[in-house]
Short mmCIF file of C-alpha atoms and ligand atoms in Angstrom, two decimals:
data_model
loop_
_atom_site.label_atom_id
_atom_site.label_comp_id
_atom_site.label_asym_id
_atom_site.label_seq_id
_atom_site.Cartn_x
_atom_site.Cartn_y
_atom_site.Cartn_z
CA MET A 10 -69.95 -18.07 -48.39
CA GLN A 11 -68.54 -14.97 -48.77
CA TYR A 12 -70.07 -11.85 -50.73
CA LEU A 13 -70.16 -8.36 -51.11
CA ALA A 14 -73.80 -7.17 -51.62
CA VAL A 15 -73.56 -3.37 -53.55
CA ARG A 16 -76.66 -1.41 -53.49
CA GLY A 17 -76.17 0.37 -57.23
CA GLY A 18 -76.67 3.67 -58.21
CA LYS A 19 -74.58 6.30 -56.41
CA PRO A 20 -72.51 8.44 -57.68
CA LEU A 21 -68.98 8.43 -56.36
CA ARG A 22 -67.10 10.96 -54.44
CA GLY A 23 -64.17 11.53 -52.23
CA SER A 24 -60.27 10.90 -52.43
CA ILE A 25 -58.41 7.68 -52.07
CA PRO A 26 -54.58 7.12 -51.69
CA ILE A 27 -53.12 4.46 -54.03
CA HIS A 28 -50.94 1.67 -52.45
CA GLY A 29 -48.10 0.21 -53.65
CA ALA A 30 -47.46 -1.68 -57.28
CA LYS A 31 -48.64 -5.38 -56.95
CA ASN A 32 -46.59 -6.54 -60.35
CA SER A 33 -43.72 -4.16 -58.67
CA VAL A 34 -43.62 -5.43 -55.12
CA LEU A 35 -43.26 -8.76 -56.01
CA PRO A 36 -40.06 -8.95 -58.07
CA LEU A 37 -39.06 -6.50 -56.37
CA LEU A 38 -39.58 -9.21 -53.06
CA ALA A 39 -37.56 -11.82 -54.94
CA ALA A 40 -34.48 -9.45 -55.41
CA THR A 41 -34.10 -9.10 -51.62
CA LEU A 42 -32.75 -12.96 -52.27
CA LEU A 43 -29.91 -11.52 -54.48
CA THR A 44 -28.58 -10.38 -50.64
CA PRO A 45 -27.27 -11.54 -47.21
CA GLU A 46 -27.69 -8.18 -46.05
CA ARG A 47 -31.18 -7.27 -44.89
CA CYS A 48 -33.14 -4.77 -47.30
CA VAL A 49 -36.17 -3.26 -46.47
CA ILE A 50 -38.99 -2.62 -49.10
CA THR A 51 -41.55 0.52 -47.85
CA GLY A 52 -44.93 1.51 -49.16
CA CYS A 53 -46.27 -2.36 -49.36
CA PRO A 54 -49.63 -2.93 -50.67
CA GLU A 55 -51.47 -5.46 -47.92
CA ILE A 56 -53.11 -8.37 -51.09
CA SER A 57 -52.41 -11.92 -50.29
CA ASP A 58 -49.65 -11.86 -53.39
CA ALA A 59 -47.63 -10.07 -51.14
CA THR A 60 -48.25 -12.25 -48.41
CA ALA A 61 -47.62 -15.18 -51.02
CA ALA A 62 -45.06 -14.27 -51.95
CA THR A 63 -43.35 -13.33 -48.03
CA GLU A 64 -44.19 -16.85 -47.68
CA ILE A 65 -41.97 -18.05 -50.68
CA LEU A 66 -39.08 -16.25 -48.93
CA ARG A 67 -39.15 -17.53 -45.40
CA HIS A 68 -39.85 -21.29 -47.10
CA LEU A 69 -36.78 -20.43 -48.61
CA GLY A 70 -35.14 -19.31 -44.85
CA CYS A 71 -35.49 -15.91 -44.60
CA THR A 72 -36.86 -13.93 -42.18
CA VAL A 73 -39.45 -11.63 -42.94
CA GLU A 74 -41.36 -8.92 -41.12
CA TRP A 75 -44.18 -6.70 -41.28
CA ARG A 76 -44.38 -3.12 -39.99
CA GLY A 77 -46.66 -1.35 -41.00
CA ALA A 78 -46.47 -1.55 -44.79
CA SER A 79 -42.74 -2.16 -45.00
CA VAL A 80 -41.19 -5.41 -45.02
CA ILE A 81 -37.76 -5.92 -43.29
CA VAL A 82 -36.26 -9.16 -45.42
CA ASP A 83 -33.28 -10.58 -43.86
CA ALA A 84 -31.72 -13.22 -46.32
CA SER A 85 -28.18 -13.80 -44.77
CA GLN A 86 -29.88 -17.63 -43.82
CA ALA A 87 -31.25 -18.56 -46.73
CA SER A 88 -30.68 -21.89 -48.01
CA GLY A 89 -31.43 -23.10 -51.43
CA ASN A 90 -35.23 -24.75 -50.89
CA ALA A 91 -37.11 -26.52 -53.58
CA ILE A 92 -40.22 -24.03 -53.67
CA PRO A 93 -43.41 -26.59 -53.48
CA SER A 94 -45.97 -26.61 -55.85
CA GLU A 95 -48.76 -25.12 -52.93
CA LEU A 96 -46.57 -21.64 -52.86
CA MET A 97 -46.27 -21.26 -56.57
CA GLY A 98 -49.24 -22.25 -57.48
CA LYS A 99 -50.72 -19.16 -55.80
CA MET A 100 -49.47 -16.91 -58.33
CA ARG A 101 -47.70 -16.38 -61.69
CA ALA A 102 -45.16 -14.20 -60.25
CA SER A 103 -43.74 -16.46 -58.03
CA VAL A 104 -42.00 -17.27 -60.99
CA THR A 105 -39.58 -15.06 -60.55
CA PHE A 106 -38.23 -16.22 -57.43
CA LEU A 107 -36.78 -18.15 -60.08
CA GLY A 108 -34.40 -15.70 -61.49
CA ALA A 109 -33.05 -14.90 -58.09
CA MET A 110 -32.38 -18.42 -56.58
CA LEU A 111 -29.96 -18.65 -60.03
CA SER A 112 -28.14 -15.82 -58.58
CA ARG A 113 -27.68 -16.63 -54.58
CA PHE A 114 -27.94 -20.45 -55.32
CA GLY A 115 -26.86 -21.23 -59.09
CA TRP A 116 -29.60 -23.57 -58.72
CA GLY A 117 -33.72 -23.29 -58.69
CA ARG A 118 -36.58 -26.06 -58.04
CA LEU A 119 -39.76 -25.34 -58.44
CA SER A 120 -43.00 -26.25 -60.14
CA ALA A 121 -45.03 -24.26 -62.84
CA PRO A 122 -46.63 -20.88 -61.72
CA GLY A 123 -50.42 -20.41 -61.10
CA GLY A 124 -51.32 -16.51 -61.59
CA CYS A 125 -55.66 -15.13 -62.54
CA ARG A 126 -56.87 -18.04 -66.13
CA LEU A 127 -56.05 -15.61 -69.15
CA GLY A 128 -55.34 -18.28 -71.75
CA VAL A 129 -52.04 -20.31 -72.29
CA ARG A 130 -49.53 -18.68 -69.58
CA PRO A 131 -46.40 -20.47 -70.92
CA ILE A 132 -42.66 -19.74 -69.38
CA ASN A 133 -40.74 -20.66 -72.84
CA TYR A 134 -39.18 -17.46 -72.85
CA HIS A 135 -38.04 -17.76 -69.62
CA VAL A 136 -36.13 -20.83 -70.90
CA ALA A 137 -35.15 -20.11 -73.77
CA ALA A 138 -33.96 -16.88 -72.98
CA LEU A 139 -32.21 -18.20 -69.59
CA GLU A 140 -30.80 -21.24 -71.26
CA ALA A 141 -28.63 -18.90 -73.70
CA LEU A 142 -27.15 -17.85 -70.42
CA GLY A 143 -26.23 -21.03 -69.61
CA VAL A 144 -28.69 -22.69 -67.26
CA LYS A 145 -29.73 -26.13 -67.72
CA TRP A 146 -33.25 -27.30 -67.00
CA ASP A 147 -34.40 -30.88 -66.01
CA GLY A 148 -37.30 -32.10 -65.14
CA GLU A 149 -41.00 -31.27 -66.09
CA SER A 150 -43.52 -28.86 -65.09
CA GLU A 151 -44.46 -30.36 -61.25
CA ASP A 152 -40.51 -30.25 -60.35
CA TRP A 153 -38.51 -27.95 -62.62
CA ARG A 154 -34.78 -28.62 -61.39
CA CYS A 155 -32.37 -25.19 -62.81
CA ARG A 156 -28.74 -24.51 -62.48
CA TRP A 157 -25.84 -22.59 -63.81
CA GLU A 158 -23.74 -25.23 -66.58
CA ALA A 159 -21.78 -21.80 -67.29
CA ARG A 160 -22.82 -18.62 -66.42
CA PHE A 161 -21.81 -16.65 -69.58
CA GLY A 162 -23.11 -13.00 -70.73
CA GLY A 163 -24.57 -12.72 -74.42
CA GLU A 164 -27.29 -11.37 -76.24
CA VAL A 165 -30.80 -12.53 -75.08
CA THR A 166 -33.55 -11.33 -77.90
CA LEU A 167 -37.34 -12.19 -76.23
CA PRO A 168 -39.74 -12.68 -78.89
CA PHE A 169 -42.23 -10.84 -77.31
CA PRO A 170 -41.41 -8.06 -74.38
CA SER A 171 -42.71 -10.51 -71.54
CA VAL A 172 -42.61 -8.71 -68.32
CA GLY A 173 -42.28 -12.01 -66.26
CA ALA A 174 -39.07 -12.67 -68.52
CA THR A 175 -37.90 -9.56 -68.01
CA GLU A 176 -37.26 -9.92 -64.42
CA ASN A 177 -35.89 -13.56 -64.55
CA LEU A 178 -33.69 -12.31 -66.88
CA LEU A 179 -32.80 -9.25 -64.93
CA LEU A 180 -32.49 -11.03 -61.75
CA ALA A 181 -30.29 -14.04 -63.12
CA SER A 182 -28.31 -11.84 -64.76
CA VAL A 183 -26.87 -9.42 -62.07
CA SER A 184 -24.45 -13.04 -61.11
CA VAL A 185 -23.18 -13.75 -64.55
CA PRO A 186 -19.74 -12.14 -64.60
CA GLY A 187 -20.36 -10.61 -68.09
CA VAL A 188 -22.33 -8.40 -70.18
CA VAL A 189 -26.19 -9.81 -70.50
CA THR A 190 -27.87 -7.79 -72.94
CA VAL A 191 -32.00 -8.28 -73.40
CA HIS A 192 -33.52 -6.92 -76.64
CA ASN A 193 -37.13 -6.41 -77.04
CA ALA A 194 -37.28 -6.12 -73.10
CA ALA A 195 -40.20 -5.06 -71.50
CA ARG A 196 -40.20 -1.72 -70.61
CA GLU A 197 -42.99 -1.42 -67.88
CA PRO A 198 -42.64 0.99 -65.09
CA GLU A 199 -42.63 -1.98 -62.99
CA ILE A 200 -39.00 -3.13 -64.39
CA THR A 201 -37.77 0.11 -64.55
CA ASP A 202 -38.72 -0.06 -60.63
CA LEU A 203 -36.94 -3.35 -60.02
CA CYS A 204 -33.71 -2.22 -62.13
CA GLY A 205 -33.98 0.88 -59.47
CA PHE A 206 -34.16 -1.38 -56.62
CA LEU A 207 -31.59 -3.95 -58.40
CA SER A 208 -28.90 -1.12 -58.95
CA ALA A 209 -29.56 0.61 -54.94
CA MET A 210 -28.47 -2.88 -54.28
CA GLY A 211 -25.45 -2.83 -56.41
CA ALA A 212 -25.82 -3.70 -59.67
CA GLU A 213 -24.77 -2.05 -62.98
CA ILE A 214 -27.96 -1.96 -64.81
CA SER A 215 -28.67 0.33 -68.42
CA GLY A 216 -31.80 0.81 -70.83
CA ALA A 217 -34.23 0.86 -67.79
CA GLY A 218 -37.79 1.63 -69.94
CA THR A 219 -35.64 1.09 -73.56
CA ALA A 220 -36.52 -1.98 -75.04
CA ASP A 221 -32.87 -2.60 -74.17
CA LEU A 222 -31.44 -3.46 -70.97
CA ILE A 223 -27.66 -4.12 -70.39
CA ILE A 224 -26.71 -6.16 -67.14
CA ARG A 225 -22.68 -5.89 -65.83
CA GLY A 226 -23.39 -9.09 -63.62
CA GLY A 227 -20.84 -10.36 -61.15
CA LYS A 228 -20.75 -6.76 -59.05
CA PRO A 229 -21.61 -7.69 -55.17
CA LEU A 230 -25.41 -6.56 -54.07
CA HIS A 231 -25.73 -5.50 -51.07
CA GLY A 232 -28.81 -3.81 -48.41
CA ALA A 233 -31.22 -1.92 -49.67
CA VAL A 234 -34.40 0.22 -48.73
CA TRP A 235 -36.66 0.85 -51.64
CA HIS A 236 -39.99 2.38 -52.31
CA VAL A 237 -42.71 0.95 -53.85
CA MET A 238 -44.09 2.34 -56.82
CA PRO A 239 -48.07 3.43 -57.07
CA ASP A 240 -50.19 1.22 -57.79
CA ARG A 241 -50.96 1.82 -61.79
CA MET A 242 -53.45 -0.86 -61.97
CA GLU A 243 -55.53 0.20 -58.99
CA THR A 244 -55.68 3.76 -60.11
CA ALA A 245 -57.32 2.66 -63.32
CA SER A 246 -59.53 0.54 -61.98
CA TYR A 247 -60.90 3.48 -59.59
CA LEU A 248 -61.10 5.78 -62.43
CA ALA A 249 -63.28 3.18 -64.22
CA MET A 250 -64.71 2.73 -61.43
CA ALA A 251 -65.60 6.93 -61.47
CA ALA A 252 -66.05 6.73 -64.57
CA ALA A 253 -69.11 4.70 -64.83
CA CYS A 254 -70.92 5.41 -61.41
CA GLY A 255 -69.97 9.33 -62.05
CA GLY A 256 -68.89 12.16 -59.39
CA ASP A 257 -65.86 13.09 -58.62
CA VAL A 258 -62.81 11.26 -57.51
CA ALA A 259 -59.37 11.95 -56.10
CA LEU A 260 -56.75 9.47 -56.53
CA THR A 261 -53.75 10.52 -54.43
CA GLN A 262 -50.00 9.15 -54.13
CA THR A 263 -50.42 8.08 -57.83
CA ASP A 264 -48.81 9.12 -61.06
CA PRO A 265 -50.09 10.37 -63.93
CA MET A 266 -47.80 9.90 -66.36
CA LEU A 267 -47.89 5.88 -66.28
CA LEU A 268 -51.54 6.37 -67.36
CA ILE A 269 -51.89 8.59 -70.16
CA PRO A 270 -53.85 5.89 -72.32
CA VAL A 271 -56.27 5.20 -69.65
CA LEU A 272 -56.73 9.07 -68.83
CA ASP A 273 -57.28 9.65 -72.41
CA ALA A 274 -60.25 6.29 -73.13
CA LEU A 275 -61.30 8.31 -70.12
CA ARG A 276 -61.63 11.97 -71.63
CA SER A 277 -62.38 10.82 -74.85
CA ALA A 278 -65.85 9.06 -73.29
CA GLY A 279 -67.04 12.58 -71.46
CA CYS A 280 -64.94 12.08 -67.90
CA ARG A 281 -62.94 15.51 -67.25
CA ILE A 282 -60.11 14.73 -65.32
CA GLU A 283 -57.71 17.13 -64.10
CA THR A 284 -53.94 15.87 -62.87
CA THR A 285 -51.56 17.66 -60.36
CA GLY A 286 -48.41 16.23 -59.02
CA LYS A 287 -49.20 12.95 -57.71
CA THR A 288 -52.69 13.35 -57.54
CA ILE A 289 -55.65 12.24 -60.54
CA ARG A 290 -58.66 13.31 -60.00
CA LEU A 291 -61.59 12.68 -62.01
CA LEU A 292 -65.49 14.39 -62.67
CA ARG A 293 -68.26 13.58 -64.48
CA ASP A 294 -71.65 14.80 -64.37
CA ARG A 295 -72.23 13.63 -68.04
CA PRO A 296 -73.40 10.55 -69.90
CA LEU A 297 -70.60 8.43 -71.08
CA ARG A 298 -69.94 7.90 -74.46
CA ALA A 299 -68.16 5.08 -76.56
CA ILE A 300 -64.93 5.97 -77.38
CA GLY A 301 -63.81 4.15 -80.55
CA THR A 302 -61.59 1.22 -80.34
CA VAL A 303 -59.01 0.47 -77.76
CA SER A 304 -56.44 -2.43 -78.11
CA THR A 305 -54.12 -3.43 -75.53
CA ALA A 306 -51.08 -3.56 -75.60
CA PRO A 307 -47.72 -3.31 -73.88
CA TYR A 308 -46.65 -0.30 -72.18
CA PRO A 309 -46.51 2.15 -72.91
CA GLY A 310 -49.59 1.25 -74.78
CA PHE A 311 -53.30 0.59 -73.20
CA PRO A 312 -52.57 -1.96 -69.94
CA THR A 313 -54.52 -5.05 -70.43
CA ASP A 314 -54.84 -5.01 -66.88
CA ALA A 315 -57.78 -2.41 -67.38
CA GLN A 316 -58.98 -3.69 -70.27
CA ALA A 317 -61.66 -5.59 -68.24
CA PRO A 318 -62.22 -1.98 -66.06
CA LEU A 319 -63.20 0.07 -69.17
CA MET A 320 -64.80 -2.48 -70.35
CA ALA A 321 -67.20 -1.93 -67.73
CA ALA A 322 -66.99 1.98 -67.58
CA MET A 323 -68.35 1.60 -70.98
CA LEU A 324 -71.82 -0.62 -70.76
CA LEU A 325 -73.77 2.52 -70.27
CA ALA A 326 -71.79 4.78 -72.15
CA GLU A 327 -73.58 5.85 -75.68
CA GLY A 328 -71.90 4.53 -78.85
CA GLU A 329 -70.34 1.48 -79.35
CA THR A 330 -66.74 0.55 -77.82
CA ARG A 331 -64.31 -2.02 -79.33
CA LEU A 332 -61.98 -3.31 -77.18
CA ILE A 333 -58.97 -5.04 -78.35
CA GLU A 334 -57.01 -8.09 -76.76
CA THR A 335 -54.08 -8.29 -78.25
CA VAL A 336 -51.23 -9.82 -74.75
CA PHE A 337 -53.37 -12.41 -73.91
CA SER A 338 -55.26 -14.80 -75.61
CA ASP A 339 -58.09 -15.34 -73.27
CA ARG A 340 -59.13 -12.97 -71.27
CA PHE A 341 -62.53 -12.07 -72.30
CA SER A 342 -63.62 -14.38 -68.98
CA HIS A 343 -66.03 -11.22 -67.44
CA VAL A 344 -68.06 -11.00 -70.16
CA PRO A 345 -70.58 -13.26 -69.56
CA GLU A 346 -70.15 -11.85 -65.76
CA LEU A 347 -71.02 -8.26 -67.08
CA ARG A 348 -73.85 -9.61 -69.18
CA LYS A 349 -75.57 -10.58 -66.21
CA PHE A 350 -76.68 -7.28 -65.16
CA GLY A 351 -77.63 -6.54 -68.34
CA GLY A 352 -74.50 -5.47 -70.70
CA ALA A 353 -74.84 -6.14 -74.12
CA ILE A 354 -71.02 -7.82 -75.24
CA GLU A 355 -70.57 -9.49 -78.20
CA THR A 356 -67.06 -10.68 -78.69
CA ASP A 357 -65.62 -12.08 -81.85
CA GLY A 358 -62.16 -13.72 -81.48
CA ASN A 359 -59.99 -11.31 -79.63
CA CYS A 360 -62.72 -8.14 -80.40
CA ALA A 361 -65.60 -7.27 -77.70
CA ILE A 362 -67.82 -5.04 -78.69
CA VAL A 363 -69.62 -3.27 -76.62
CA THR A 364 -73.20 -1.79 -77.07
CA GLY A 365 -74.30 1.09 -74.69
CA VAL A 366 -77.68 0.37 -72.71
CA ARG A 367 -79.85 2.93 -70.55
CA ARG A 368 -79.85 0.60 -67.65
CA LEU A 369 -78.03 -2.07 -65.89
CA THR A 370 -79.81 -4.07 -63.45
CA ALA A 371 -78.52 -5.92 -60.42
CA ALA A 372 -77.02 -9.47 -60.97
CA SER A 373 -75.06 -12.01 -58.75
CA ALA A 374 -71.87 -12.40 -60.65
CA GLU A 375 -68.75 -14.09 -59.58
CA ALA A 376 -65.27 -12.58 -59.97
CA THR A 377 -63.44 -14.83 -62.80
CA ASP A 378 -60.04 -13.23 -62.30
CA LEU A 379 -58.63 -10.11 -60.60
CA ARG A 380 -59.19 -7.76 -63.32
CA GLY A 381 -62.71 -8.92 -64.12
CA GLY A 382 -63.38 -9.33 -60.27
CA MET A 383 -63.40 -5.19 -60.41
CA ALA A 384 -65.10 -4.87 -63.69
CA ALA A 385 -68.22 -6.81 -62.02
CA VAL A 386 -67.87 -4.73 -58.78
CA ILE A 387 -68.14 -1.84 -60.97
CA ALA A 388 -70.53 -2.94 -63.21
CA ALA A 389 -72.70 -3.29 -59.39
CA LEU A 390 -71.86 -0.43 -58.74
CA CYS A 391 -73.69 1.56 -61.81
CA ALA A 392 -76.73 -1.55 -61.63
CA GLU A 393 -80.61 -0.97 -59.67
CA GLY A 394 -81.20 -2.62 -57.49
CA GLU A 395 -78.68 -4.53 -54.60
CA SER A 396 -76.41 -7.39 -56.39
CA ARG A 397 -74.07 -9.64 -54.73
CA ILE A 398 -70.38 -10.38 -55.74
CA TYR A 399 -68.71 -13.41 -55.01
CA GLY A 400 -65.25 -14.55 -55.76
CA LEU A 401 -63.98 -12.01 -53.69
CA ASP A 402 -60.59 -13.59 -52.65
CA LEU A 403 -59.36 -13.17 -56.47
CA ILE A 404 -60.37 -9.53 -55.73
CA GLY A 405 -58.47 -9.63 -52.49
CA ARG A 406 -55.27 -10.75 -54.06
CA GLY A 407 -54.48 -7.28 -55.84
CA TYR A 408 -56.02 -4.93 -54.30
CA ALA A 409 -55.83 -3.79 -51.00
CA GLN A 410 -58.38 -2.44 -48.37
CA TRP A 411 -60.80 -2.04 -51.77
CA ILE A 412 -64.33 -2.64 -49.36
CA ASP A 413 -62.75 0.11 -47.40
CA TYR A 414 -62.21 2.59 -50.08
CA LEU A 415 -65.54 1.32 -51.73
CA GLY A 416 -66.99 2.85 -48.30
CA LEU A 417 -64.60 5.83 -47.97
CA LEU A 418 -65.86 6.69 -51.53
CA GLY A 419 -69.52 6.35 -51.01
CA ALA A 420 -71.04 2.90 -52.44
CA ASP A 421 -73.48 1.10 -50.87
CA VAL A 422 -71.71 -2.29 -50.02
CA SER A 423 -70.98 -4.56 -46.98
CA LEU A 424 -69.59 -7.77 -46.65
CA GLN A 425 -72.34 -10.83 -46.43
CA GLU A 426 -72.63 -14.23 -45.57
CA GLU A 427 -75.13 -16.82 -46.99
N1 EPU B 502 -45.39 -15.16 -72.29
C1 EPU B 502 -44.87 -16.46 -73.75
N2 EPU B 502 -44.50 -17.39 -73.05
C2 EPU B 502 -43.77 -16.46 -72.05
C3 EPU B 502 -44.29 -15.57 -70.96
C4 EPU B 502 -45.23 -15.08 -71.84
O1 EPU B 502 -45.93 -17.33 -74.30
O2 EPU B 502 -43.21 -17.18 -71.51
C5 EPU B 502 -46.56 -14.41 -73.21
C6 EPU B 502 -48.21 -15.19 -72.27
O3 EPU B 502 -49.14 -16.02 -72.18
C7 EPU B 502 -48.88 -13.26 -72.81
C8 EPU B 502 -48.19 -13.21 -72.70
O4 EPU B 502 -46.80 -13.32 -73.30
O5 EPU B 502 -49.60 -13.67 -73.80
C9 EPU B 502 -47.55 -11.70 -71.74
O6 EPU B 502 -46.51 -12.25 -71.07
P1 EPU B 502 -45.75 -11.32 -70.20
O7 EPU B 502 -45.25 -12.57 -69.33
O8 EPU B 502 -45.52 -10.14 -70.00
O9 EPU B 502 -47.06 -10.94 -68.30
P2 EPU B 502 -46.40 -12.03 -67.41
O10 EPU B 502 -45.66 -11.19 -66.71
O11 EPU B 502 -47.20 -13.31 -67.02
C10 EPU B 502 -47.18 -9.77 -65.97
C11 EPU B 502 -48.88 -8.97 -64.44
C12 EPU B 502 -49.91 -9.63 -65.52
C13 EPU B 502 -49.95 -8.40 -66.70
C14 EPU B 502 -48.21 -8.73 -67.43
C15 EPU B 502 -48.60 -7.64 -69.02
C16 EPU B 502 -47.18 -9.78 -63.04
C17 EPU B 502 -46.75 -10.45 -61.98
N3 EPU B 502 -47.97 -9.81 -62.95
O12 EPU B 502 -47.33 -11.02 -66.48
O13 EPU B 502 -50.30 -8.59 -64.80
O14 EPU B 502 -51.43 -8.02 -67.09
O15 EPU B 502 -47.63 -8.36 -67.05
O16 EPU B 502 -48.89 -6.14 -68.39
O17 EPU B 502 -46.35 -8.96 -62.36
C18 EPU B 502 -53.08 -8.22 -63.57
O18 EPU B 502 -51.81 -8.21 -62.80
O19 EPU B 502 -54.04 -8.54 -63.47
C19 EPU B 502 -52.09 -9.44 -64.21
C20 EPU B 502 -52.35 -10.53 -64.25
#
């Protein structure tokens, strides 16, 4: 079994470029299905979730070619195949192919999506919203059959600003000959990125980045070239890592404006953060201090995906930090792993209370999900002695070149086999 050996305790120094965003590239790739013309997505991160999305496109009859960090999709020969459960189960974002299939073929056939285990992750908001626009659902979660009974515009209000449901609504609505208004839509920058690409393809969408999206559907869509936005969560993870280990780290090709609550939290922990254009530099040369209470929330709040990396950074921070998870029902699976390093964490429902300790000691830990895996790596990087991190595939789902990046920052890590 493969594991990462981490000899912790070294400050990090250096500069690394941030990749294109995982949570943007996946719906962007789904959107390439909407037109028979060629689309080019540039700045694609080499992560296994992006590969899984291209496998779905190929299964649907598209020609997909990776050229460096660009993915060229020709969906001219796409045919309406059902997406098998092996492909659906690889990630949560596979569900956004439903909206794209409904637009392109008029129907979609698929099973429940996979994804990180973060508590219950139903798709009831997707179902109710698409039904309100005229989609008929049949079958069980292992084989859903969906098709338009009629395509009509209208107003849909999401019970929660779900990222995936908003993406599915956008992808389906561009084919509706009428006006679709989505209230309480997700405002995440990845939604704005998707709206940008759809508009570049000829769609008419207003309100991107707000809670009210208006889609004037039925416009013919054509091929387009789009550059993926920078990954906010990769950026947040390396910032948390630099804060935890200390040192001087610069992250380039990112966007500081998309990370304000994360930067605020790390500044209040005692880190010096300088932002210039697309670069964020974090310096930490004094002990970390606890940051009080941080609650996760939909954008523009503190991102749930940064909760686990921040928790790892707070393990050595003097005082008590309370992290409240409000987006997912069970996103603390990293807590038992972080305790293995000597982290003092108590949980009470959706609140984790971290009391800073003086030192962490080496341990063997498992990546329990993508972000929790990175949190375990962060803890290992600050622990005395040699740690082992297992479950590396989960981390590779969303962090491109991450082991190389650790080396570039001066961390003492190596891939081992046992
Ligand atoms: N929810 C429902 N019913 C639905 C849809 C969502 O109850 O039909 C609930 C979920 O169970 C969850 C909450 O609403 O409790 C938020 O879910 P949302 O739909 O917003 O999340 P998602 O689309 O499944 C995306 C990202 C996640 C990120 C969340 C929140 C992708 C592929 N995934 O998930 O990313 O945490 O939005 O920002 O875009 C990650 O990158 O590590 C990750 C988990």
